[in-house]
Amino acid sequence: MCRKWLPDAAIAGVARPAVEQWKRAIGSIASIAEEGFLINFGGGEPLLYKPLLELVSCAAGHNFRTNIATNAYLIDSEMAKRIGDSGLSSVNISLDSTKEQTHDYLRGVDGVYRRAMSAIELLDKYAPKELEIIICSAIYDINMDEVIGIAEWVNAHPRIKWVYFMAAMQPNNSGSNPDWQKGEFKYLWPQNKARISQVIDGLIRLKNNGYKINNQFCQLRAFKEYFNAPELFVKDGSCNLDRALHISSVGNIYLCYEWGSLGNIAGSDVAEVWHSPQADKIRQDIRACKKNCHHLINCFFEGEGPLKELIGLSKAARRFLSGHYEAGS
């Protein structure tokens, strides 16, 4: 359901930076970021990168908070101990269902569910209590009736800090298609609009009751609008990726991947790139961007959400949808 594991033709054959180049980049970021800034080591599966925990320790040494997102398949006793010794601040473990069959189906490999459950136990045993264990759960058609169960399971688990839900998105490496949910990947998209709205309402009620759900209320309401009318989802206001910094696996530096690379850590200093005229120009372009970017609903959501600028709709449709959103229904 993800396809992040597929080869990326854009970087095929491109050399990866050396470990020391990554460490220099982390040091350069430290010169422009506030103490406690979060560095997320992403993937694919980040634990496949052998020097990963060495870089985590380097970042922790610069007083960064650090996070990895993992399917947990590689976390055995030895790896759990190494993670605990690395200074990692938090680990996001993907869990799309508390039912083994559903989770393994979505992940495409038998045994992933048991590995994830084992990893939670091993991290609890070997990692310091300061390490935050977080569950990340994506909502699809096949698991939408199990979402409430995930929230209840997390809430009852003493070691897990919280669960963060994500809305279904077009899988990576599948080309740009605004109607992706109607084609090849239709099976991922919740087909029963009334039912998915009930599920999201259930999450809102649980969060109101103090459950360990980390999504903002406005984000959960935005999920409802997105699932009911994905073609109308519009980010309200300017995009916040003008404040982001992304470095790809081959060392290319971006604010947003939709815009051009600002350089590469092999030959550019991150701090200098951050303050460059080229970066300022891209920030202006990002602020003016009105692309209906569904990625914003998950990873970079903030503020009171979408569907306030309903461009191109009739006045009647605009009034209906605005009222529907504002009511939080």
mmCIF file of C-alpha atoms in Angstrom:
data_model
loop_
_atom_site.group_PDB
_atom_site.id
_atom_site.type_symbol
_atom_site.label_atom_id
_atom_site.label_comp_id
_atom_site.label_asym_id
_atom_site.label_seq_id
_atom_site.Cartn_x
_atom_site.Cartn_y
_atom_site.Cartn_z
ATOM 1 C CA MET A 1 0.000 0.000 0.000
ATOM 2 C CA CYS A 2 3.009 2.300 0.258
ATOM 3 C CA ARG A 3 5.454 1.474 -2.568
ATOM 4 C CA LYS A 4 8.137 3.542 -0.871
ATOM 5 C CA TRP A 5 10.285 0.427 -1.156
ATOM 6 C CA LEU A 6 10.292 0.542 -4.947
ATOM 7 C CA PRO A 7 13.438 1.847 -6.652
ATOM 8 C CA ASP A 8 13.344 5.568 -7.377
ATOM 9 C CA ALA A 9 14.400 6.079 -10.972
ATOM 10 C CA ALA A 10 15.425 9.675 -10.244
ATOM 11 C CA ILE A 11 18.290 8.549 -7.989
ATOM 12 C CA ALA A 12 19.207 5.226 -9.573
ATOM 13 C CA GLY A 13 22.975 4.829 -9.534
ATOM 14 C CA VAL A 14 23.561 8.053 -7.594
ATOM 15 C CA ALA A 15 26.175 7.736 -4.836
ATOM 16 C CA ARG A 16 25.038 8.168 -1.235
ATOM 17 C CA PRO A 17 26.859 10.600 1.051
ATOM 18 C CA ALA A 18 29.511 9.237 3.380
ATOM 19 C CA VAL A 19 28.723 9.047 7.090
ATOM 20 C CA GLU A 20 31.069 11.947 7.825
ATOM 21 C CA GLN A 21 29.205 14.104 5.299
ATOM 22 C CA TRP A 22 25.938 13.345 7.069
ATOM 23 C CA LYS A 23 27.535 14.273 10.388
ATOM 24 C CA ARG A 24 28.771 17.581 8.979
ATOM 25 C CA ALA A 25 25.271 18.282 7.714
ATOM 26 C CA ILE A 26 23.838 17.609 11.173
ATOM 27 C CA GLY A 27 26.393 19.984 12.695
ATOM 28 C CA SER A 28 25.490 22.656 10.148
ATOM 29 C CA ILE A 29 21.780 22.277 10.919
ATOM 30 C CA ALA A 30 22.643 22.735 14.600
ATOM 31 C CA SER A 31 23.993 26.187 13.781
ATOM 32 C CA ILE A 32 20.612 27.386 12.457
ATOM 33 C CA ALA A 33 18.072 25.370 14.469
ATOM 34 C CA GLU A 34 16.848 25.908 17.987
ATOM 35 C CA GLU A 35 17.894 23.450 20.680
ATOM 36 C CA GLY A 36 15.407 20.593 20.858
ATOM 37 C CA PHE A 37 14.598 20.761 17.139
ATOM 38 C CA LEU A 38 13.348 17.397 15.852
ATOM 39 C CA ILE A 39 15.285 15.482 13.208
ATOM 40 C CA ASN A 40 13.268 12.679 11.668
ATOM 41 C CA PHE A 41 15.236 9.874 10.017
ATOM 42 C CA GLY A 42 12.833 8.573 7.399
ATOM 43 C CA GLY A 43 12.658 5.908 4.748
ATOM 44 C CA GLY A 44 11.661 3.509 3.238
ATOM 45 C CA GLU A 45 12.771 1.519 6.228
ATOM 46 C CA PRO A 46 15.502 3.559 7.966
ATOM 47 C CA LEU A 47 16.893 0.633 9.971
ATOM 48 C CA LEU A 48 18.150 -0.876 6.702
ATOM 49 C CA TYR A 49 20.797 1.875 6.704
ATOM 50 C CA LYS A 50 23.610 0.395 8.780
ATOM 51 C CA PRO A 51 25.095 3.651 10.173
ATOM 52 C CA LEU A 52 21.651 5.026 11.123
ATOM 53 C CA LEU A 53 22.049 4.825 14.890
ATOM 54 C CA GLU A 54 25.509 6.387 14.635
ATOM 55 C CA LEU A 55 23.837 9.410 13.032
ATOM 56 C CA VAL A 56 21.100 9.377 15.679
ATOM 57 C CA SER A 57 23.789 9.566 18.377
ATOM 58 C CA CYS A 58 25.492 12.392 16.505
ATOM 59 C CA ALA A 59 22.240 14.360 16.353
ATOM 60 C CA ALA A 60 21.535 13.683 20.024
ATOM 61 C CA GLY A 61 25.012 15.005 20.803
ATOM 62 C CA HIS A 62 23.963 18.285 19.169
ATOM 63 C CA ASN A 63 20.910 18.399 21.485
ATOM 64 C CA PHE A 64 18.443 17.532 18.745
ATOM 65 C CA ARG A 65 15.390 15.450 19.444
ATOM 66 C CA THR A 66 15.431 12.457 17.112
ATOM 67 C CA ASN A 67 12.809 10.173 15.631
ATOM 68 C CA ILE A 68 12.668 7.177 13.325
ATOM 69 C CA ALA A 69 9.579 5.732 11.634
ATOM 70 C CA THR A 70 9.812 1.981 11.193
ATOM 71 C CA ASN A 71 7.775 -1.119 10.418
ATOM 72 C CA ALA A 72 9.785 -2.689 13.297
ATOM 73 C CA TYR A 73 10.591 -5.843 11.301
ATOM 74 C CA LEU A 74 14.315 -5.542 12.082
ATOM 75 C CA ILE A 75 13.970 -4.837 15.804
ATOM 76 C CA ASP A 76 15.233 -7.905 17.649
ATOM 77 C CA SER A 77 16.842 -7.902 21.117
ATOM 78 C CA GLU A 78 20.201 -6.656 19.831
ATOM 79 C CA MET A 79 18.634 -3.868 17.774
ATOM 80 C CA ALA A 80 16.414 -2.817 20.697
ATOM 81 C CA LYS A 81 19.514 -2.493 22.890
ATOM 82 C CA ARG A 82 21.334 -0.476 20.233
ATOM 83 C CA ILE A 83 18.338 1.819 19.813
ATOM 84 C CA GLY A 84 18.231 2.300 23.573
ATOM 85 C CA ASP A 85 21.930 3.186 23.658
ATOM 86 C CA SER A 86 21.739 5.587 20.696
ATOM 87 C CA GLY A 87 19.963 8.415 22.486
ATOM 88 C CA LEU A 88 16.925 8.184 20.183
ATOM 89 C CA SER A 89 14.057 10.328 21.475
ATOM 90 C CA SER A 90 11.112 8.562 19.854
ATOM 91 C CA VAL A 91 10.235 5.711 17.530
ATOM 92 C CA ASN A 92 7.113 5.558 15.377
ATOM 93 C CA ILE A 93 6.004 1.980 14.785
ATOM 94 C CA SER A 94 3.554 1.363 11.962
ATOM 95 C CA LEU A 95 0.502 -0.593 13.091
ATOM 96 C CA ASP A 96 -2.576 -0.494 10.884
ATOM 97 C CA SER A 97 -4.653 -2.997 12.849
ATOM 98 C CA THR A 98 -4.621 -5.008 16.055
ATOM 99 C CA LYS A 99 -5.646 -7.955 13.880
ATOM 100 C CA GLU A 100 -2.674 -9.858 12.481
ATOM 101 C CA GLN A 101 -4.308 -10.733 9.165
ATOM 102 C CA THR A 102 -5.309 -7.146 8.361
ATOM 103 C CA HIS A 103 -1.943 -5.620 9.234
ATOM 104 C CA ASP A 104 0.058 -8.233 7.328
ATOM 105 C CA TYR A 105 -2.229 -7.844 4.307
ATOM 106 C CA LEU A 106 -1.640 -4.097 4.159
ATOM 107 C CA ARG A 107 2.097 -4.525 4.640
ATOM 108 C CA GLY A 108 2.287 -7.294 2.052
ATOM 109 C CA VAL A 109 4.462 -9.631 4.145
ATOM 110 C CA ASP A 110 3.400 -12.317 6.585
ATOM 111 C CA GLY A 111 4.766 -11.948 10.097
ATOM 112 C CA VAL A 112 5.081 -8.136 10.188
ATOM 113 C CA TYR A 113 2.373 -7.854 12.841
ATOM 114 C CA ARG A 114 4.134 -10.259 15.200
ATOM 115 C CA ARG A 115 7.452 -8.506 14.637
ATOM 116 C CA ALA A 116 5.875 -5.137 15.488
ATOM 117 C CA MET A 117 4.306 -6.486 18.675
ATOM 118 C CA SER A 118 7.584 -8.126 19.653
ATOM 119 C CA ALA A 119 9.479 -4.904 18.974
ATOM 120 C CA ILE A 120 7.245 -2.980 21.376
ATOM 121 C CA GLU A 121 7.995 -5.517 24.125
ATOM 122 C CA LEU A 122 11.733 -5.482 23.389
ATOM 123 C CA LEU A 123 11.962 -1.690 23.374
ATOM 124 C CA ASP A 124 10.047 -1.603 26.632
ATOM 125 C CA LYS A 125 12.543 -4.069 28.078
ATOM 126 C CA TYR A 126 15.833 -2.727 26.752
ATOM 127 C CA ALA A 127 15.355 0.968 25.950
ATOM 128 C CA PRO A 128 15.220 3.701 28.601
ATOM 129 C CA LYS A 129 11.785 4.825 29.697
ATOM 130 C CA GLU A 130 12.538 8.230 28.165
ATOM 131 C CA LEU A 131 12.282 6.692 24.696
ATOM 132 C CA GLU A 132 8.798 7.472 23.415
ATOM 133 C CA ILE A 133 7.107 4.579 21.640
ATOM 134 C CA ILE A 134 4.496 5.922 19.230
ATOM 135 C CA ILE A 135 2.054 4.063 17.026
ATOM 136 C CA CYS A 136 1.402 5.379 13.522
ATOM 137 C CA SER A 137 -1.746 4.005 11.917
ATOM 138 C CA ALA A 138 -3.037 4.729 8.417
ATOM 139 C CA ILE A 139 -6.773 4.592 7.719
ATOM 140 C CA TYR A 140 -7.882 2.550 4.706
ATOM 141 C CA ASP A 141 -11.061 0.849 3.579
ATOM 142 C CA ILE A 142 -10.044 -2.552 4.889
ATOM 143 C CA ASN A 143 -9.154 -1.360 8.406
ATOM 144 C CA MET A 144 -11.510 1.566 9.033
ATOM 145 C CA ASP A 145 -13.728 -0.550 11.300
ATOM 146 C CA GLU A 146 -10.647 -1.427 13.368
ATOM 147 C CA VAL A 147 -9.426 2.142 13.914
ATOM 148 C CA ILE A 148 -11.340 2.638 17.160
ATOM 149 C CA GLY A 149 -9.892 -0.647 18.421
ATOM 150 C CA ILE A 150 -6.367 0.625 17.753
ATOM 151 C CA ALA A 151 -7.061 3.784 19.768
ATOM 152 C CA GLU A 152 -8.470 1.743 22.639
ATOM 153 C CA TRP A 153 -5.517 -0.674 22.568
ATOM 154 C CA VAL A 154 -2.987 2.187 22.635
ATOM 155 C CA ASN A 155 -4.835 3.909 25.446
ATOM 156 C CA ALA A 156 -4.670 0.764 27.584
ATOM 157 C CA HIS A 157 -0.958 0.140 26.884
ATOM 158 C CA PRO A 158 1.198 1.668 29.644
ATOM 159 C CA ARG A 159 4.366 1.981 27.541
ATOM 160 C CA ILE A 160 2.968 3.564 24.377
ATOM 161 C CA LYS A 161 2.848 7.349 24.465
ATOM 162 C CA TRP A 162 0.158 7.887 21.848
ATOM 163 C CA VAL A 163 -1.206 6.935 18.440
ATOM 164 C CA TYR A 164 -1.067 9.188 15.401
ATOM 165 C CA PHE A 165 -3.574 8.454 12.643
ATOM 166 C CA MET A 166 -2.952 9.213 8.977
ATOM 167 C CA ALA A 167 -5.445 9.407 6.131
ATOM 168 C CA ALA A 168 -4.980 7.198 3.067
ATOM 169 C CA MET A 169 -2.822 8.848 0.419
ATOM 170 C CA GLN A 170 -1.727 7.936 -3.063
ATOM 171 C CA PRO A 171 1.117 5.414 -2.704
ATOM 172 C CA ASN A 172 4.645 6.630 -3.357
ATOM 173 C CA ASN A 173 6.341 5.955 -6.682
ATOM 174 C CA SER A 174 3.020 5.659 -8.513
ATOM 175 C CA GLY A 175 3.000 8.874 -10.550
ATOM 176 C CA SER A 176 0.875 11.958 -10.009
ATOM 177 C CA ASN A 177 -2.854 11.249 -10.291
ATOM 178 C CA PRO A 178 -5.451 13.440 -8.537
ATOM 179 C CA ASP A 179 -8.039 10.679 -9.022
ATOM 180 C CA TRP A 180 -5.826 7.884 -7.684
ATOM 181 C CA GLN A 181 -8.558 6.699 -5.313
ATOM 182 C CA LYS A 182 -10.761 5.795 -8.299
ATOM 183 C CA GLY A 183 -8.222 3.681 -10.155
ATOM 184 C CA GLU A 184 -5.608 1.063 -9.304
ATOM 185 C CA PHE A 185 -5.611 1.922 -5.614
ATOM 186 C CA LYS A 186 -9.365 2.161 -5.171
ATOM 187 C CA TYR A 187 -9.198 -0.764 -2.750
ATOM 188 C CA LEU A 188 -7.354 1.460 -0.255
ATOM 189 C CA TRP A 189 -9.958 4.237 -0.245
ATOM 190 C CA PRO A 190 -12.870 4.059 2.268
ATOM 191 C CA GLN A 191 -15.911 3.489 0.060
ATOM 192 C CA ASN A 192 -18.635 4.017 2.671
ATOM 193 C CA LYS A 193 -18.647 7.768 3.339
ATOM 194 C CA ALA A 194 -21.186 7.547 6.147
ATOM 195 C CA ARG A 195 -19.196 4.852 7.909
ATOM 196 C CA ILE A 196 -15.828 6.610 7.661
ATOM 197 C CA SER A 197 -17.441 9.762 9.055
ATOM 198 C CA GLN A 198 -18.740 7.731 11.998
ATOM 199 C CA VAL A 199 -15.254 6.348 12.584
ATOM 200 C CA ILE A 200 -13.666 9.807 12.619
ATOM 201 C CA ASP A 201 -16.429 11.062 14.935
ATOM 202 C CA GLY A 202 -15.573 8.151 17.205
ATOM 203 C CA LEU A 203 -11.917 9.209 17.308
ATOM 204 C CA ILE A 204 -12.964 12.770 18.140
ATOM 205 C CA ARG A 205 -15.089 11.504 21.034
ATOM 206 C CA LEU A 206 -12.235 9.378 22.346
ATOM 207 C CA LYS A 207 -9.817 12.300 22.143
ATOM 208 C CA ASN A 208 -12.349 14.456 23.989
ATOM 209 C CA ASN A 209 -12.303 11.784 26.694
ATOM 210 C CA GLY A 210 -8.549 12.027 27.087
ATOM 211 C CA TYR A 211 -7.451 9.086 24.959
ATOM 212 C CA LYS A 212 -3.845 9.048 23.757
ATOM 213 C CA ILE A 213 -4.607 10.316 20.238
ATOM 214 C CA ASN A 214 -2.041 12.850 19.041
ATOM 215 C CA ASN A 215 -3.949 14.291 16.058
ATOM 216 C CA GLN A 216 -5.376 17.772 16.452
ATOM 217 C CA PHE A 217 -9.161 18.033 16.585
ATOM 218 C CA CYS A 218 -9.103 20.220 13.485
ATOM 219 C CA GLN A 219 -7.007 17.599 11.699
ATOM 220 C CA LEU A 220 -9.530 14.864 12.473
ATOM 221 C CA ARG A 221 -12.315 17.100 11.163
ATOM 222 C CA ALA A 222 -10.223 17.673 8.054
ATOM 223 C CA PHE A 223 -9.984 13.888 7.631
ATOM 224 C CA LYS A 224 -13.776 13.789 7.390
ATOM 225 C CA GLU A 225 -13.839 16.416 4.661
ATOM 226 C CA TYR A 226 -10.993 14.735 2.816
ATOM 227 C CA PHE A 227 -12.610 11.290 2.863
ATOM 228 C CA ASN A 228 -15.963 12.694 1.781
ATOM 229 C CA ALA A 229 -14.683 14.966 -0.997
ATOM 230 C CA PRO A 230 -10.971 14.442 -1.785
ATOM 231 C CA GLU A 231 -11.290 16.418 -5.025
ATOM 232 C CA LEU A 232 -12.303 19.500 -2.992
ATOM 233 C CA PHE A 233 -9.667 19.269 -0.285
ATOM 234 C CA VAL A 234 -7.863 22.614 -0.207
ATOM 235 C CA LYS A 235 -5.307 23.720 2.342
ATOM 236 C CA ASP A 236 -6.483 26.885 4.043
ATOM 237 C CA GLY A 237 -3.914 29.670 3.869
ATOM 238 C CA SER A 238 -0.297 29.418 2.805
ATOM 239 C CA CYS A 239 1.679 26.196 2.925
ATOM 240 C CA ASN A 240 3.955 25.754 5.924
ATOM 241 C CA LEU A 241 6.691 23.877 4.070
ATOM 242 C CA ASP A 242 8.553 27.154 3.651
ATOM 243 C CA ARG A 243 9.830 26.353 7.165
ATOM 244 C CA ALA A 244 10.794 22.769 6.377
ATOM 245 C CA LEU A 245 14.128 21.212 5.525
ATOM 246 C CA HIS A 246 14.377 17.876 3.728
ATOM 247 C CA ILE A 247 17.540 16.040 2.769
ATOM 248 C CA SER A 248 17.076 13.074 0.452
ATOM 249 C CA SER A 249 18.851 9.743 0.740
ATOM 250 C CA VAL A 250 21.419 10.910 -1.819
ATOM 251 C CA GLY A 251 22.066 14.163 0.050
ATOM 252 C CA ASN A 252 20.020 16.594 -2.048
ATOM 253 C CA ILE A 253 18.663 19.515 0.003
ATOM 254 C CA TYR A 254 15.061 20.687 -0.392
ATOM 255 C CA LEU A 255 12.471 22.782 1.342
ATOM 256 C CA CYS A 256 9.704 20.921 -0.505
ATOM 257 C CA TYR A 257 10.266 18.112 -2.994
ATOM 258 C CA GLU A 258 7.898 19.819 -5.439
ATOM 259 C CA TRP A 259 10.536 22.505 -5.952
ATOM 260 C CA GLY A 260 14.122 22.189 -7.078
ATOM 261 C CA SER A 261 17.081 20.962 -5.078
ATOM 262 C CA LEU A 262 19.125 23.649 -3.347
ATOM 263 C CA GLY A 263 22.333 21.672 -3.459
ATOM 264 C CA ASN A 264 23.840 18.543 -1.983
ATOM 265 C CA ILE A 265 25.465 18.008 1.404
ATOM 266 C CA ALA A 266 28.518 16.563 -0.358
ATOM 267 C CA GLY A 267 29.406 20.002 -1.690
ATOM 268 C CA SER A 268 27.161 22.517 0.094
ATOM 269 C CA ASP A 269 26.860 23.729 3.657
ATOM 270 C CA VAL A 270 23.270 23.320 4.859
ATOM 271 C CA ALA A 271 23.240 26.581 6.830
ATOM 272 C CA GLU A 272 24.496 28.554 3.834
ATOM 273 C CA VAL A 273 21.913 26.923 1.595
ATOM 274 C CA TRP A 274 19.147 27.705 4.115
ATOM 275 C CA HIS A 275 19.989 31.420 3.980
ATOM 276 C CA SER A 276 20.597 31.556 0.225
ATOM 277 C CA PRO A 277 18.660 33.773 -2.228
ATOM 278 C CA GLN A 278 17.581 30.610 -4.046
ATOM 279 C CA ALA A 279 15.979 29.287 -0.842
ATOM 280 C CA ASP A 280 14.220 32.635 -0.297
ATOM 281 C CA LYS A 281 12.815 32.453 -3.829
ATOM 282 C CA ILE A 282 11.500 28.929 -3.244
ATOM 283 C CA ARG A 283 9.923 30.070 0.031
ATOM 284 C CA GLN A 284 8.026 32.739 -1.890
ATOM 285 C CA ASP A 285 6.901 30.150 -4.438
ATOM 286 C CA ILE A 286 5.770 27.786 -1.663
ATOM 287 C CA ARG A 287 3.742 30.506 0.057
ATOM 288 C CA ALA A 288 1.975 31.254 -3.205
ATOM 289 C CA CYS A 289 1.396 27.589 -4.053
ATOM 290 C CA LYS A 290 -2.268 26.572 -4.206
ATOM 291 C CA LYS A 291 -1.679 22.964 -5.162
ATOM 292 C CA ASN A 292 -4.242 20.617 -3.668
ATOM 293 C CA CYS A 293 -1.512 18.751 -1.800
ATOM 294 C CA HIS A 294 -2.951 15.858 0.187
ATOM 295 C CA HIS A 295 0.366 15.289 1.930
ATOM 296 C CA LEU A 296 -0.368 18.319 4.082
ATOM 297 C CA ILE A 297 -3.293 16.570 5.731
ATOM 298 C CA ASN A 298 -0.943 14.092 7.405
ATOM 299 C CA CYS A 299 2.641 15.072 7.993
ATOM 300 C CA PHE A 300 2.536 18.868 8.066
ATOM 301 C CA PHE A 301 -1.010 19.683 9.080
ATOM 302 C CA GLU A 302 -1.469 22.709 11.282
ATOM 303 C CA GLY A 303 -4.150 25.311 11.882
ATOM 304 C CA GLU A 304 -7.840 25.119 11.220
ATOM 305 C CA GLY A 305 -7.647 23.079 8.105
ATOM 306 C CA PRO A 306 -9.107 22.866 4.651
ATOM 307 C CA LEU A 307 -12.241 23.763 2.716
ATOM 308 C CA LYS A 308 -12.376 27.414 3.672
ATOM 309 C CA GLU A 309 -11.257 28.542 0.233
ATOM 310 C CA LEU A 310 -13.585 26.567 -2.018
ATOM 311 C CA ILE A 311 -12.322 27.792 -5.322
ATOM 312 C CA GLY A 312 -14.435 27.139 -8.390
ATOM 313 C CA LEU A 313 -17.574 26.020 -6.588
ATOM 314 C CA SER A 314 -21.019 27.506 -6.888
ATOM 315 C CA LYS A 315 -22.154 29.846 -4.094
ATOM 316 C CA ALA A 316 -24.633 27.240 -2.897
ATOM 317 C CA ALA A 317 -21.965 24.507 -2.722
ATOM 318 C CA ARG A 318 -19.577 26.892 -1.003
ATOM 319 C CA ARG A 319 -22.151 27.768 1.670
ATOM 320 C CA PHE A 320 -23.046 24.115 2.223
ATOM 321 C CA LEU A 321 -19.497 22.837 2.572
ATOM 322 C CA SER A 322 -18.298 25.777 4.668
ATOM 323 C CA GLY A 323 -21.198 25.307 7.050
ATOM 324 C CA HIS A 324 -20.572 21.564 7.147
ATOM 325 C CA TYR A 325 -16.927 22.085 8.047
ATOM 326 C CA GLU A 326 -17.482 24.819 10.615
ATOM 327 C CA ALA A 327 -20.029 22.663 12.403
ATOM 328 C CA GLY A 328 -17.364 19.985 12.750
ATOM 329 C CA SER A 329 -19.918 17.405 11.677
#
